PDB file of C-alpha atoms in Angstrom:
ATOM      1  CA  UNK A 225       2.895  15.503 -23.835  1.00  0.00           C
ATOM      2  CA  UNK A 226       3.710  12.084 -23.610  1.00  0.00           C
ATOM      3  CA  UNK A 227       1.632  10.902 -26.573  1.00  0.00           C
ATOM      4  CA  UNK A 228       3.012  13.855 -29.358  1.00  0.00           C
ATOM      5  CA  UNK A 229       6.544  11.949 -27.280  1.00  0.00           C
ATOM      6  CA  UNK A 230       4.653   8.481 -28.252  1.00  0.00           C
ATOM      7  CA  UNK A 231       3.636   9.786 -32.161  1.00  0.00           C
ATOM      8  CA  UNK A 232       7.056  10.591 -32.743  1.00  0.00           C
ATOM      9  CA  UNK A 233       9.188   7.200 -31.720  1.00  0.00           C
ATOM     10  CA  UNK A 234       7.207   5.122 -33.466  1.00  0.00           C
ATOM     11  CA  UNK A 235       5.901   7.226 -36.638  1.00  0.00           C
ATOM     12  CA  UNK A 236       7.276   4.611 -38.868  1.00  0.00           C
ATOM     13  CA  UNK A 237       4.781   2.247 -37.889  1.00  0.00           C
ATOM     14  CA  UNK A 238       2.291   3.648 -36.803  1.00  0.00           C
ATOM     15  CA  UNK A 239       1.813   5.479 -40.429  1.00  0.00           C
ATOM     16  CA  UNK A 240       1.633   1.907 -42.062  1.00  0.00           C
ATOM     17  CA  UNK A 241      -0.531   1.165 -40.269  1.00  0.00           C
ATOM     18  CA  UNK A 242      -2.346   4.280 -40.916  1.00  0.00           C
ATOM     19  CA  UNK A 243      -2.241   3.945 -44.540  1.00  0.00           C
ATOM     20  CA  UNK A 244      -3.150   0.126 -44.311  1.00  0.00           C
ATOM     21  CA  UNK A 245      -5.961   0.265 -42.469  1.00  0.00           C
ATOM     22  CA  UNK A 246      -7.750   4.354 -42.390  1.00  0.00           C
ATOM     23  CA  UNK A 247      -7.545   5.089 -39.243  1.00  0.00           C
ATOM     24  CA  UNK A 248      -5.630   8.342 -38.240  1.00  0.00           C
ATOM     25  CA  UNK A 249      -2.029   7.698 -36.230  1.00  0.00           C
ATOM     26  CA  UNK A 250      -3.578  10.040 -33.391  1.00  0.00           C
ATOM     27  CA  UNK A 251      -6.091   8.127 -32.433  1.00  0.00           C
ATOM     28  CA  UNK A 252      -4.367   5.527 -31.963  1.00  0.00           C
ATOM     29  CA  UNK A 253      -2.396   7.092 -29.369  1.00  0.00           C
ATOM     30  CA  UNK A 254      -4.819   8.330 -27.885  1.00  0.00           C
ATOM     31  CA  UNK A 255      -6.629   5.410 -26.914  1.00  0.00           C
ATOM     32  CA  UNK A 256      -3.330   3.396 -25.693  1.00  0.00           C
ATOM     33  CA  UNK A 257      -3.099   6.587 -23.230  1.00  0.00           C
ATOM     34  CA  UNK A 258      -6.563   6.565 -22.202  1.00  0.00           C
ATOM     35  CA  UNK A 259      -5.960   1.731 -21.974  1.00  0.00           C
ATOM     36  CA  UNK A 260      -2.793   1.717 -20.599  1.00  0.00           C
ATOM     37  CA  UNK A 261      -0.693   4.887 -20.737  1.00  0.00           C
ATOM     38  CA  UNK A 262       1.395   4.199 -23.132  1.00  0.00           C
ATOM     39  CA  UNK A 263       1.981   0.528 -21.688  1.00  0.00           C
ATOM     40  CA  UNK A 264       3.236   1.385 -18.557  1.00  0.00           C
ATOM     41  CA  UNK A 265       0.202   0.233 -16.742  1.00  0.00           C
ATOM     42  CA  UNK A 266      -1.593  -2.562 -19.067  1.00  0.00           C
ATOM     43  CA  UNK A 267      -2.603  -4.430 -15.595  1.00  0.00           C
ATOM     44  CA  UNK A 268      -1.360  -7.473 -13.035  1.00  0.00           C
ATOM     45  CA  UNK A 269      -4.069  -9.665 -12.529  1.00  0.00           C
ATOM     46  CA  UNK A 270      -3.695 -13.491 -13.489  1.00  0.00           C
ATOM     47  CA  UNK A 271      -6.301 -13.602 -16.019  1.00  0.00           C
ATOM     48  CA  UNK A 272      -7.460 -16.964 -15.793  1.00  0.00           C
ATOM     49  CA  UNK A 273      -8.322 -16.613 -12.245  1.00  0.00           C
ATOM     50  CA  UNK A 274     -10.190 -13.786 -12.618  1.00  0.00           C
ATOM     51  CA  UNK A 275     -11.992 -14.366 -15.255  1.00  0.00           C
ATOM     52  CA  UNK A 276     -13.269 -17.943 -12.732  1.00  0.00           C
ATOM     53  CA  UNK A 277     -14.191 -15.456 -10.145  1.00  0.00           C
ATOM     54  CA  UNK A 278     -16.266 -13.445 -12.881  1.00  0.00           C
ATOM     55  CA  UNK A 279     -18.211 -15.790 -14.103  1.00  0.00           C
ATOM     56  CA  UNK A 280     -18.809 -17.687 -11.489  1.00  0.00           C
ATOM     57  CA  UNK A 281     -21.333 -15.264 -10.019  1.00  0.00           C
ATOM     58  CA  UNK A 282     -23.778 -12.475 -11.202  1.00  0.00           C
ATOM     59  CA  UNK A 283     -25.415 -10.501 -14.459  1.00  0.00           C
ATOM     60  CA  UNK A 284     -22.486 -11.107 -16.766  1.00  0.00           C
ATOM     61  CA  UNK A 285     -20.920 -14.741 -15.334  1.00  0.00           C
ATOM     62  CA  UNK A 286     -22.773 -15.372 -18.869  1.00  0.00           C
ATOM     63  CA  UNK A 287     -20.153 -13.609 -20.448  1.00  0.00           C
ATOM     64  CA  UNK A 288     -17.214 -13.350 -18.616  1.00  0.00           C
ATOM     65  CA  UNK A 289     -17.589 -17.703 -18.621  1.00  0.00           C
ATOM     66  CA  UNK A 290     -17.034 -17.018 -22.780  1.00  0.00           C
ATOM     67  CA  UNK A 291     -13.986 -14.921 -21.531  1.00  0.00           C
ATOM     68  CA  UNK A 292     -12.394 -17.299 -19.789  1.00  0.00           C
ATOM     69  CA  UNK A 293     -11.878 -19.751 -22.494  1.00  0.00           C
ATOM     70  CA  UNK A 294     -11.667 -17.878 -25.426  1.00  0.00           C
ATOM     71  CA  UNK A 295      -8.599 -17.231 -22.800  1.00  0.00           C
ATOM     72  CA  UNK A 296      -7.784 -21.049 -23.123  1.00  0.00           C
ATOM     73  CA  UNK A 297      -8.673 -21.193 -26.796  1.00  0.00           C
ATOM     74  CA  UNK A 298      -6.111 -17.704 -26.962  1.00  0.00           C
ATOM     75  CA  UNK A 299      -3.157 -20.064 -25.179  1.00  0.00           C
ATOM     76  CA  UNK A 300      -3.879 -22.974 -26.977  1.00  0.00           C
ATOM     77  CA  UNK A 301      -3.219 -21.245 -30.164  1.00  0.00           C
ATOM     78  CA  UNK A 302       0.377 -20.420 -28.937  1.00  0.00           C
ATOM     79  CA  UNK A 303      -0.454 -16.554 -28.892  1.00  0.00           C
ATOM     80  CA  UNK A 304       1.108 -16.495 -25.504  1.00  0.00           C
ATOM     81  CA  UNK A 305       1.691 -18.522 -21.551  1.00  0.00           C
ATOM     82  CA  UNK A 306      -1.704 -19.154 -18.499  1.00  0.00           C
ATOM     83  CA  UNK A 307       2.050 -16.911 -16.773  1.00  0.00           C
ATOM     84  CA  UNK A 308       1.744 -14.688 -19.767  1.00  0.00           C
ATOM     85  CA  UNK A 309      -2.082 -13.804 -19.461  1.00  0.00           C
ATOM     86  CA  UNK A 310      -2.190 -10.984 -17.154  1.00  0.00           C
ATOM     87  CA  UNK A 311      -4.639  -7.472 -17.596  1.00  0.00           C
ATOM     88  CA  UNK A 312      -7.584  -6.147 -15.422  1.00  0.00           C
ATOM     89  CA  UNK A 313      -9.883  -7.533 -12.233  1.00  0.00           C
ATOM     90  CA  UNK A 314     -12.000  -7.696 -15.147  1.00  0.00           C
ATOM     91  CA  UNK A 315      -9.887  -8.945 -17.871  1.00  0.00           C
ATOM     92  CA  UNK A 316      -8.560  -6.755 -20.557  1.00  0.00           C
ATOM     93  CA  UNK A 317      -5.269  -6.887 -21.927  1.00  0.00           C
ATOM     94  CA  UNK A 318      -2.211  -5.990 -23.366  1.00  0.00           C
ATOM     95  CA  UNK A 319      -1.901  -2.673 -25.002  1.00  0.00           C
ATOM     96  CA  UNK A 320      -5.094  -1.261 -26.252  1.00  0.00           C
ATOM     97  CA  UNK A 321      -6.855  -3.829 -23.332  1.00  0.00           C
ATOM     98  CA  UNK A 322      -8.285  -5.902 -25.613  1.00  0.00           C
ATOM     99  CA  UNK A 323     -10.645  -8.289 -23.986  1.00  0.00           C
ATOM    100  CA  UNK A 324      -9.949 -12.053 -24.937  1.00  0.00           C
ATOM    101  CA  UNK A 325     -13.316 -12.323 -27.442  1.00  0.00           C
ATOM    102  CA  UNK A 326     -11.954  -9.490 -29.456  1.00  0.00           C
ATOM    103  CA  UNK A 327      -8.660 -10.488 -29.481  1.00  0.00           C
ATOM    104  CA  UNK A 328      -9.248 -13.694 -31.345  1.00  0.00           C
ATOM    105  CA  UNK A 329     -11.549 -11.835 -33.282  1.00  0.00           C
ATOM    106  CA  UNK A 330      -9.389  -9.069 -34.589  1.00  0.00           C
ATOM    107  CA  UNK A 331      -6.187  -8.968 -33.662  1.00  0.00           C
ATOM    108  CA  UNK A 332      -3.064  -8.945 -36.092  1.00  0.00           C
ATOM    109  CA  UNK A 333       0.130 -10.641 -36.045  1.00  0.00           C
ATOM    110  CA  UNK A 334       1.813  -7.872 -37.857  1.00  0.00           C
ATOM    111  CA  UNK A 335       5.875  -8.838 -36.810  1.00  0.00           C
ATOM    112  CA  UNK A 336       5.291 -12.276 -38.701  1.00  0.00           C
ATOM    113  CA  UNK A 337       6.466 -13.397 -35.811  1.00  0.00           C
ATOM    114  CA  UNK A 338       3.658 -16.634 -35.431  1.00  0.00           C
ATOM    115  CA  UNK A 339       1.593 -15.134 -33.157  1.00  0.00           C
ATOM    116  CA  UNK A 340      -0.906 -12.115 -32.215  1.00  0.00           C
ATOM    117  CA  UNK A 341       1.645 -10.721 -29.036  1.00  0.00           C
ATOM    118  CA  UNK A 342      -0.983  -7.560 -27.849  1.00  0.00           C
ATOM    119  CA  UNK A 343       1.162  -7.963 -24.767  1.00  0.00           C
ATOM    120  CA  UNK A 344       5.103  -6.655 -25.687  1.00  0.00           C
ATOM    121  CA  UNK A 345       4.604  -5.944 -29.721  1.00  0.00           C
ATOM    122  CA  UNK A 346       4.024  -2.958 -30.264  1.00  0.00           C
ATOM    123  CA  UNK A 347       3.032  -4.059 -34.347  1.00  0.00           C
ATOM    124  CA  UNK A 348       0.283  -6.231 -33.003  1.00  0.00           C
ATOM    125  CA  UNK A 349      -0.966  -4.138 -30.441  1.00  0.00           C
ATOM    126  CA  UNK A 350      -1.531  -1.347 -32.745  1.00  0.00           C
ATOM    127  CA  UNK A 351      -2.146  -2.871 -35.879  1.00  0.00           C
ATOM    128  CA  UNK A 352      -4.629  -5.354 -33.655  1.00  0.00           C
ATOM    129  CA  UNK A 353      -6.284  -1.915 -32.793  1.00  0.00           C
ATOM    130  CA  UNK A 354      -7.202  -0.359 -36.459  1.00  0.00           C
ATOM    131  CA  UNK A 355      -8.283  -3.421 -37.036  1.00  0.00           C
ATOM    132  CA  UNK A 356     -11.216  -3.605 -34.855  1.00  0.00           C
ATOM    133  CA  UNK A 357     -11.358   0.444 -35.174  1.00  0.00           C
ATOM    134  CA  UNK A 358     -11.714  -0.106 -39.455  1.00  0.00           C
ATOM    135  CA  UNK A 359     -14.210  -3.525 -38.566  1.00  0.00           C
ATOM    136  CA  UNK A 360     -16.833  -1.830 -36.673  1.00  0.00           C
ATOM    137  CA  UNK A 361     -16.913   1.431 -39.489  1.00  0.00           C
ATOM    138  CA  UNK A 362     -14.501   3.476 -39.524  1.00  0.00           C
ATOM    139  CA  UNK A 363     -15.037   6.615 -42.635  1.00  0.00           C
ATOM    140  CA  UNK A 364     -11.462   7.505 -42.991  1.00  0.00           C
ATOM    141  CA  UNK A 365     -10.974  11.327 -43.322  1.00  0.00           C
ATOM    142  CA  UNK A 366     -13.729  11.951 -41.240  1.00  0.00           C
ATOM    143  CA  UNK A 367     -13.698  13.295 -37.728  1.00  0.00           C
ATOM    144  CA  UNK A 368     -14.796  12.022 -35.039  1.00  0.00           C
ATOM    145  CA  UNK A 369     -16.140  15.395 -33.699  1.00  0.00           C
ATOM    146  CA  UNK A 370     -15.995  18.995 -33.371  1.00  0.00           C
ATOM    147  CA  UNK A 371     -16.990  22.103 -30.604  1.00  0.00           C
ATOM    148  CA  UNK A 372     -19.766  23.591 -31.958  1.00  0.00           C
ATOM    149  CA  UNK A 373     -21.771  27.070 -30.953  1.00  0.00           C
ATOM    150  CA  UNK A 374     -24.933  27.116 -30.413  1.00  0.00           C
ATOM    151  CA  UNK A 375     -27.827  30.156 -30.807  1.00  0.00           C
ATOM    152  CA  UNK A 376     -29.183  31.429 -27.576  1.00  0.00           C
ATOM    153  CA  UNK A 377     -32.619  30.262 -29.253  1.00  0.00           C
ATOM    154  CA  UNK A 378     -31.758  26.645 -29.699  1.00  0.00           C
ATOM    155  CA  UNK A 379     -33.710  23.299 -28.509  1.00  0.00           C
ATOM    156  CA  UNK A 380     -31.342  21.659 -25.730  1.00  0.00           C
ATOM    157  CA  UNK A 381     -34.468  18.610 -26.001  1.00  0.00           C
ATOM    158  CA  UNK A 382     -32.655  17.949 -29.477  1.00  0.00           C
ATOM    159  CA  UNK A 383     -29.037  18.011 -28.133  1.00  0.00           C
ATOM    160  CA  UNK A 384     -28.958  14.161 -27.239  1.00  0.00           C
ATOM    161  CA  UNK A 385     -26.774  10.745 -28.564  1.00  0.00           C
ATOM    162  CA  UNK A 386     -29.809   9.423 -30.386  1.00  0.00           C
ATOM    163  CA  UNK A 387     -30.564  12.162 -32.447  1.00  0.00           C
ATOM    164  CA  UNK A 388     -29.194  11.640 -35.820  1.00  0.00           C
ATOM    165  CA  UNK A 389     -29.243  14.747 -38.053  1.00  0.00           C
ATOM    166  CA  UNK A 390     -27.519  15.905 -41.070  1.00  0.00           C
ATOM    167  CA  UNK A 391     -24.849  19.140 -40.983  1.00  0.00           C
ATOM    168  CA  UNK A 392     -26.677  20.714 -43.370  1.00  0.00           C
ATOM    169  CA  UNK A 393     -30.337  20.254 -40.611  1.00  0.00           C
ATOM    170  CA  UNK A 394     -28.080  21.968 -38.417  1.00  0.00           C
ATOM    171  CA  UNK A 395     -26.634  24.834 -39.859  1.00  0.00           C
ATOM    172  CA  UNK A 396     -30.650  25.984 -40.108  1.00  0.00           C
ATOM    173  CA  UNK A 397     -30.723  26.285 -37.173  1.00  0.00           C
ATOM    174  CA  UNK A 398     -28.116  28.032 -36.846  1.00  0.00           C
ATOM    175  CA  UNK A 399     -25.224  25.248 -35.151  1.00  0.00           C
ATOM    176  CA  UNK A 400     -21.716  26.950 -35.811  1.00  0.00           C
ATOM    177  CA  UNK A 401     -17.598  25.603 -35.920  1.00  0.00           C
ATOM    178  CA  UNK A 402     -16.359  27.375 -32.692  1.00  0.00           C
ATOM    179  CA  UNK A 403     -13.623  28.231 -34.975  1.00  0.00           C
ATOM    180  CA  UNK A 404     -16.593  29.937 -37.310  1.00  0.00           C
ATOM    181  CA  UNK A 405     -15.221  27.552 -40.153  1.00  0.00           C
ATOM    182  CA  UNK A 406     -17.273  25.248 -42.238  1.00  0.00           C
ATOM    183  CA  UNK A 407     -18.649  22.201 -41.122  1.00  0.00           C
ATOM    184  CA  UNK A 408     -17.733  18.760 -42.980  1.00  0.00           C
ATOM    185  CA  UNK A 409     -21.138  18.215 -45.004  1.00  0.00           C
ATOM    186  CA  UNK A 410     -21.208  14.516 -43.580  1.00  0.00           C
ATOM    187  CA  UNK A 411     -25.263  12.714 -42.929  1.00  0.00           C
ATOM    188  CA  UNK A 412     -25.421  11.672 -39.817  1.00  0.00           C
ATOM    189  CA  UNK A 413     -24.282  14.468 -36.835  1.00  0.00           C
ATOM    190  CA  UNK A 414     -25.788  14.586 -33.709  1.00  0.00           C
ATOM    191  CA  UNK A 415     -25.107  17.379 -30.259  1.00  0.00           C
ATOM    192  CA  UNK A 416     -24.124  16.560 -27.140  1.00  0.00           C
ATOM    193  CA  UNK A 417     -23.922  18.271 -23.902  1.00  0.00           C
ATOM    194  CA  UNK A 418     -21.635  16.548 -21.194  1.00  0.00           C
ATOM    195  CA  UNK A 419     -21.925  19.655 -18.977  1.00  0.00           C
ATOM    196  CA  UNK A 420     -25.348  20.546 -19.884  1.00  0.00           C
ATOM    197  CA  UNK A 421     -27.404  23.442 -21.380  1.00  0.00           C
ATOM    198  CA  UNK A 422     -23.975  25.421 -19.725  1.00  0.00           C
ATOM    199  CA  UNK A 423     -20.925  23.375 -21.039  1.00  0.00           C
ATOM    200  CA  UNK A 424     -19.651  23.526 -24.227  1.00  0.00           C
ATOM    201  CA  UNK A 425     -20.960  21.812 -27.098  1.00  0.00           C
ATOM    202  CA  UNK A 426     -20.364  19.012 -29.232  1.00  0.00           C
ATOM    203  CA  UNK A 427     -21.315  17.679 -32.557  1.00  0.00           C
ATOM    204  CA  UNK A 428     -20.315  13.807 -33.512  1.00  0.00           C
ATOM    205  CA  UNK A 429     -19.985  12.649 -36.422  1.00  0.00           C
ATOM    206  CA  UNK A 430     -19.695   8.462 -37.449  1.00  0.00           C
ATOM    207  CA  UNK A 431     -16.544   7.912 -36.490  1.00  0.00           C
ATOM    208  CA  UNK A 432     -17.995   8.799 -32.389  1.00  0.00           C
ATOM    209  CA  UNK A 433     -19.952   6.183 -33.108  1.00  0.00           C
ATOM    210  CA  UNK A 434     -17.081   3.823 -33.632  1.00  0.00           C
ATOM    211  CA  UNK A 435     -15.255   5.022 -30.994  1.00  0.00           C
ATOM    212  CA  UNK A 436     -18.074   4.404 -28.739  1.00  0.00           C
ATOM    213  CA  UNK A 437     -18.207   0.731 -29.999  1.00  0.00           C
ATOM    214  CA  UNK A 438     -15.147  -0.231 -28.120  1.00  0.00           C
ATOM    215  CA  UNK A 439     -16.226   1.795 -24.464  1.00  0.00           C
ATOM    216  CA  UNK A 440     -19.628   3.222 -24.138  1.00  0.00           C
ATOM    217  CA  UNK A 441     -19.618   6.021 -22.115  1.00  0.00           C
ATOM    218  CA  UNK A 442     -19.968   8.637 -24.526  1.00  0.00           C
ATOM    219  CA  UNK A 443     -17.324  11.314 -21.905  1.00  0.00           C
ATOM    220  CA  UNK A 444     -15.145   8.461 -23.763  1.00  0.00           C
ATOM    221  CA  UNK A 445     -15.208   8.579 -26.569  1.00  0.00           C
ATOM    222  CA  UNK A 446     -15.364  12.622 -26.144  1.00  0.00           C
ATOM    223  CA  UNK A 447     -11.623  11.235 -23.767  1.00  0.00           C
ATOM    224  CA  UNK A 448     -10.571   9.801 -26.658  1.00  0.00           C
ATOM    225  CA  UNK A 449     -11.241  12.559 -30.350  1.00  0.00           C
ATOM    226  CA  UNK A 450     -10.238  15.733 -27.685  1.00  0.00           C
ATOM    227  CA  UNK A 451      -6.761  13.971 -26.523  1.00  0.00           C
ATOM    228  CA  UNK A 452      -6.361  13.206 -30.237  1.00  0.00           C
ATOM    229  CA  UNK A 453      -6.594  16.754 -30.818  1.00  0.00           C
ATOM    230  CA  UNK A 454      -3.838  18.345 -28.689  1.00  0.00           C
ATOM    231  CA  UNK A 455      -1.005  15.591 -29.550  1.00  0.00           C
ATOM    232  CA  UNK A 456      -1.728  17.239 -33.548  1.00  0.00           C
ATOM    233  CA  UNK A 457      -2.831  21.092 -32.599  1.00  0.00           C
ATOM    234  CA  UNK A 458      -3.600  23.501 -29.471  1.00  0.00           C
ATOM    235  CA  UNK A 459      -7.052  22.723 -29.989  1.00  0.00           C
ATOM    236  CA  UNK A 460      -8.038  24.079 -26.340  1.00  0.00           C
ATOM    237  CA  UNK A 461     -11.886  23.230 -25.731  1.00  0.00           C
ATOM    238  CA  UNK A 462     -13.313  27.131 -25.814  1.00  0.00           C
ATOM    239  CA  UNK A 463     -16.564  26.760 -24.541  1.00  0.00           C
ATOM    240  CA  UNK A 464     -18.538  26.259 -21.140  1.00  0.00           C
ATOM    241  CA  UNK A 465     -16.093  27.708 -18.404  1.00  0.00           C
ATOM    242  CA  UNK A 466     -19.216  29.233 -16.542  1.00  0.00           C
ATOM    243  CA  UNK A 467     -20.764  24.659 -16.526  1.00  0.00           C
ATOM    244  CA  UNK A 468     -21.311  23.574 -13.579  1.00  0.00           C
ATOM    245  CA  UNK A 469     -18.064  20.676 -12.562  1.00  0.00           C
ATOM    246  CA  UNK A 470     -19.077  19.059 -10.104  1.00  0.00           C
ATOM    247  CA  UNK A 471     -20.538  15.479 -10.993  1.00  0.00           C
ATOM    248  CA  UNK A 472     -23.098  13.779  -8.635  1.00  0.00           C
ATOM    249  CA  UNK A 473     -21.518  10.844  -6.569  1.00  0.00           C
ATOM    250  CA  UNK A 474     -22.748   6.832  -7.806  1.00  0.00           C
ATOM    251  CA  UNK A 475     -25.341   7.405  -4.724  1.00  0.00           C
ATOM    252  CA  UNK A 476     -26.442  10.380  -5.827  1.00  0.00           C
ATOM    253  CA  UNK A 477     -27.761   9.696  -8.925  1.00  0.00           C
ATOM    254  CA  UNK A 478     -29.732   6.422  -7.201  1.00  0.00           C
ATOM    255  CA  UNK A 479     -30.941   9.327  -5.337  1.00  0.00           C
ATOM    256  CA  UNK A 480     -32.131  11.072  -7.921  1.00  0.00           C
ATOM    257  CA  UNK A 481     -32.900   7.943  -9.829  1.00  0.00           C
ATOM    258  CA  UNK A 482     -35.503   6.314  -6.991  1.00  0.00           C
ATOM    259  CA  UNK A 483     -36.803  10.420  -6.818  1.00  0.00           C
ATOM    260  CA  UNK A 484     -37.569  10.676 -11.183  1.00  0.00           C
ATOM    261  CA  UNK A 485     -39.194   7.019 -10.465  1.00  0.00           C
ATOM    262  CA  UNK A 486     -41.631   8.487  -7.739  1.00  0.00           C
ATOM    263  CA  UNK A 487     -43.178  11.960  -9.515  1.00  0.00           C
ATOM    264  CA  UNK A 488     -43.491   9.817 -11.861  1.00  0.00           C
ATOM    265  CA  UNK A 489     -40.538  10.382 -14.350  1.00  0.00           C
ATOM    266  CA  UNK A 490     -39.624   6.516 -15.925  1.00  0.00           C
ATOM    267  CA  UNK A 491     -35.653   6.065 -15.131  1.00  0.00           C
ATOM    268  CA  UNK A 492     -36.213   2.187 -15.297  1.00  0.00           C
ATOM    269  CA  UNK A 493     -34.801   0.673 -12.335  1.00  0.00           C
ATOM    270  CA  UNK A 494     -31.956   2.702 -10.315  1.00  0.00           C
ATOM    271  CA  UNK A 495     -28.029   1.793 -10.780  1.00  0.00           C
ATOM    272  CA  UNK A 496     -26.791   5.117  -9.759  1.00  0.00           C
ATOM    273  CA  UNK A 497     -25.646   5.694 -13.749  1.00  0.00           C
ATOM    274  CA  UNK A 498     -26.885   8.822 -15.843  1.00  0.00           C
ATOM    275  CA  UNK A 499     -27.861   6.401 -19.148  1.00  0.00           C
ATOM    276  CA  UNK A 500     -30.567   7.688 -21.548  1.00  0.00           C
ATOM    277  CA  UNK A 501     -33.526   6.468 -20.491  1.00  0.00           C
ATOM    278  CA  UNK A 502     -32.400   8.594 -16.841  1.00  0.00           C
ATOM    279  CA  UNK A 503     -31.723  11.765 -19.593  1.00  0.00           C
ATOM    280  CA  UNK A 504     -35.199  11.247 -20.785  1.00  0.00           C
ATOM    281  CA  UNK A 505     -36.931  11.065 -17.370  1.00  0.00           C
ATOM    282  CA  UNK A 506     -35.208  14.053 -17.141  1.00  0.00           C
ATOM    283  CA  UNK A 507     -35.976  15.858 -19.963  1.00  0.00           C
ATOM    284  CA  UNK A 508     -39.679  15.495 -19.349  1.00  0.00           C
ATOM    285  CA  UNK A 509     -39.346  16.447 -15.899  1.00  0.00           C
ATOM    286  CA  UNK A 510     -36.992  19.738 -16.771  1.00  0.00           C
ATOM    287  CA  UNK A 511     -40.089  21.150 -19.399  1.00  0.00           C
ATOM    288  CA  UNK A 512     -43.036  20.541 -17.144  1.00  0.00           C
ATOM    289  CA  UNK A 513     -40.747  23.072 -15.259  1.00  0.00           C
ATOM    290  CA  UNK A 514     -39.820  25.208 -17.751  1.00  0.00           C
ATOM    291  CA  UNK A 515     -35.736  23.948 -18.363  1.00  0.00           C
ATOM    292  CA  UNK A 516     -33.752  23.632 -20.243  1.00  0.00           C
ATOM    293  CA  UNK A 517     -34.088  20.008 -21.460  1.00  0.00           C
ATOM    294  CA  UNK A 518     -30.283  19.399 -22.460  1.00  0.00           C
ATOM    295  CA  UNK A 519     -31.317  15.618 -19.640  1.00  0.00           C
ATOM    296  CA  UNK A 520     -28.468  16.797 -16.944  1.00  0.00           C
ATOM    297  CA  UNK A 521     -28.281  15.093 -13.907  1.00  0.00           C
ATOM    298  CA  UNK A 522     -26.730  18.262 -12.443  1.00  0.00           C
ATOM    299  CA  UNK A 523     -25.671  18.848  -8.739  1.00  0.00           C
ATOM    300  CA  UNK A 524     -28.487  21.988  -8.899  1.00  0.00           C
ATOM    301  CA  UNK A 525     -31.155  19.382 -10.388  1.00  0.00           C
ATOM    302  CA  UNK A 526     -30.310  17.245  -7.570  1.00  0.00           C
ATOM    303  CA  UNK A 527     -31.056  20.046  -4.992  1.00  0.00           C
ATOM    304  CA  UNK A 528     -33.546  21.388  -6.928  1.00  0.00           C
ATOM    305  CA  UNK A 529     -34.902  17.439  -6.271  1.00  0.00           C
ATOM    306  CA  UNK A 530     -33.524  16.234  -3.259  1.00  0.00           C
ATOM    307  CA  UNK A 531     -32.915  18.523  -0.762  1.00  0.00           C
ATOM    308  CA  UNK A 532     -35.769  21.142  -1.669  1.00  0.00           C
TER     309      UNK A 532
END
C-alpha cells in the first residue's frame, strides 16, 4: 500500500524516467521499498569510518579499499561532504543503496544542480537506478518472472537458475502460466523453485538476470518482481501452500554442507549459504535416494541427513 502511494505521489517524475530509460516505474519503486523502506532508512553509519574498518582486513578487504577511495572521490567531486557521506555498515548509501563505485559509474544528475545527490534528490536517485539497470541490460517491455504450473511428471533437476532454455522448450515439457494465459515467446527462460518442488514455481527471464546483477540473491530478485506486481495488480502467489515453510539456520546449513561433503557430495568449503555448488550436491544426493531433484536445502532433508 505504501508503494502504491509513492507511485501516485511521484507519477510525473517516474513516468519521465521510465520513458527515458525503459525501466518500469513499479520496478524502481520496488527497489526503493526493499532497499530503504521508501527512503525511511538510508543508514546512518559514517561511510569513511565504516569502509576504513572493512578495508583493514578480511576476505573482501581489497574491494572495500576501493570503495573507500571512491568515497573520497565522491567528496572531491563535490557530490557530498564528508559529514553527509552516511549509509549502511557495508557502504551502501542513498535512497537506492548504491555502493560508492556504482554511484560514480552510473549516477545521474537529473535535477541539474551540478551534483549527483542520491541521498536527498529523488530525481537523481531514481534516474541513477534506472540508468544502472538499463546499462546492465534491462529489456524494455519484457517481464521479470511469471508463476507457472509444472506437469506431474516434471524433471525437477531441470529447475535451476543456470539452466536456460526457450519458453517453447518449457511449453513442450508441459509448463504453463499459472493463470493459463499464453507465456511470452522469449529465448532465455529458467525455472526456479525457491521452496523446493512442493513450493511455487517461477519462470524467470533476462530481466531477472539484471536484478541479480544488483543483488546476487534469487530470493531478492523474486521479491523485487513480486512487490512490483503487487503495486499494479492484485497478483498473489497461488501455488505452494503445502511447501515446507521453515528455513534452515546458518549453523544448520553449515552442518548440512559438512555432512554432504563427508558423504562424497562436494559442496565446497562449508559457508552456511545454499549456493549453486551446494544445490548441485543436494541434487546428486537426492538422485541416489529417488527424491525429487530440486536442490532445495529443506528442513526434511536436514533431518534425514543429520538426524537419521
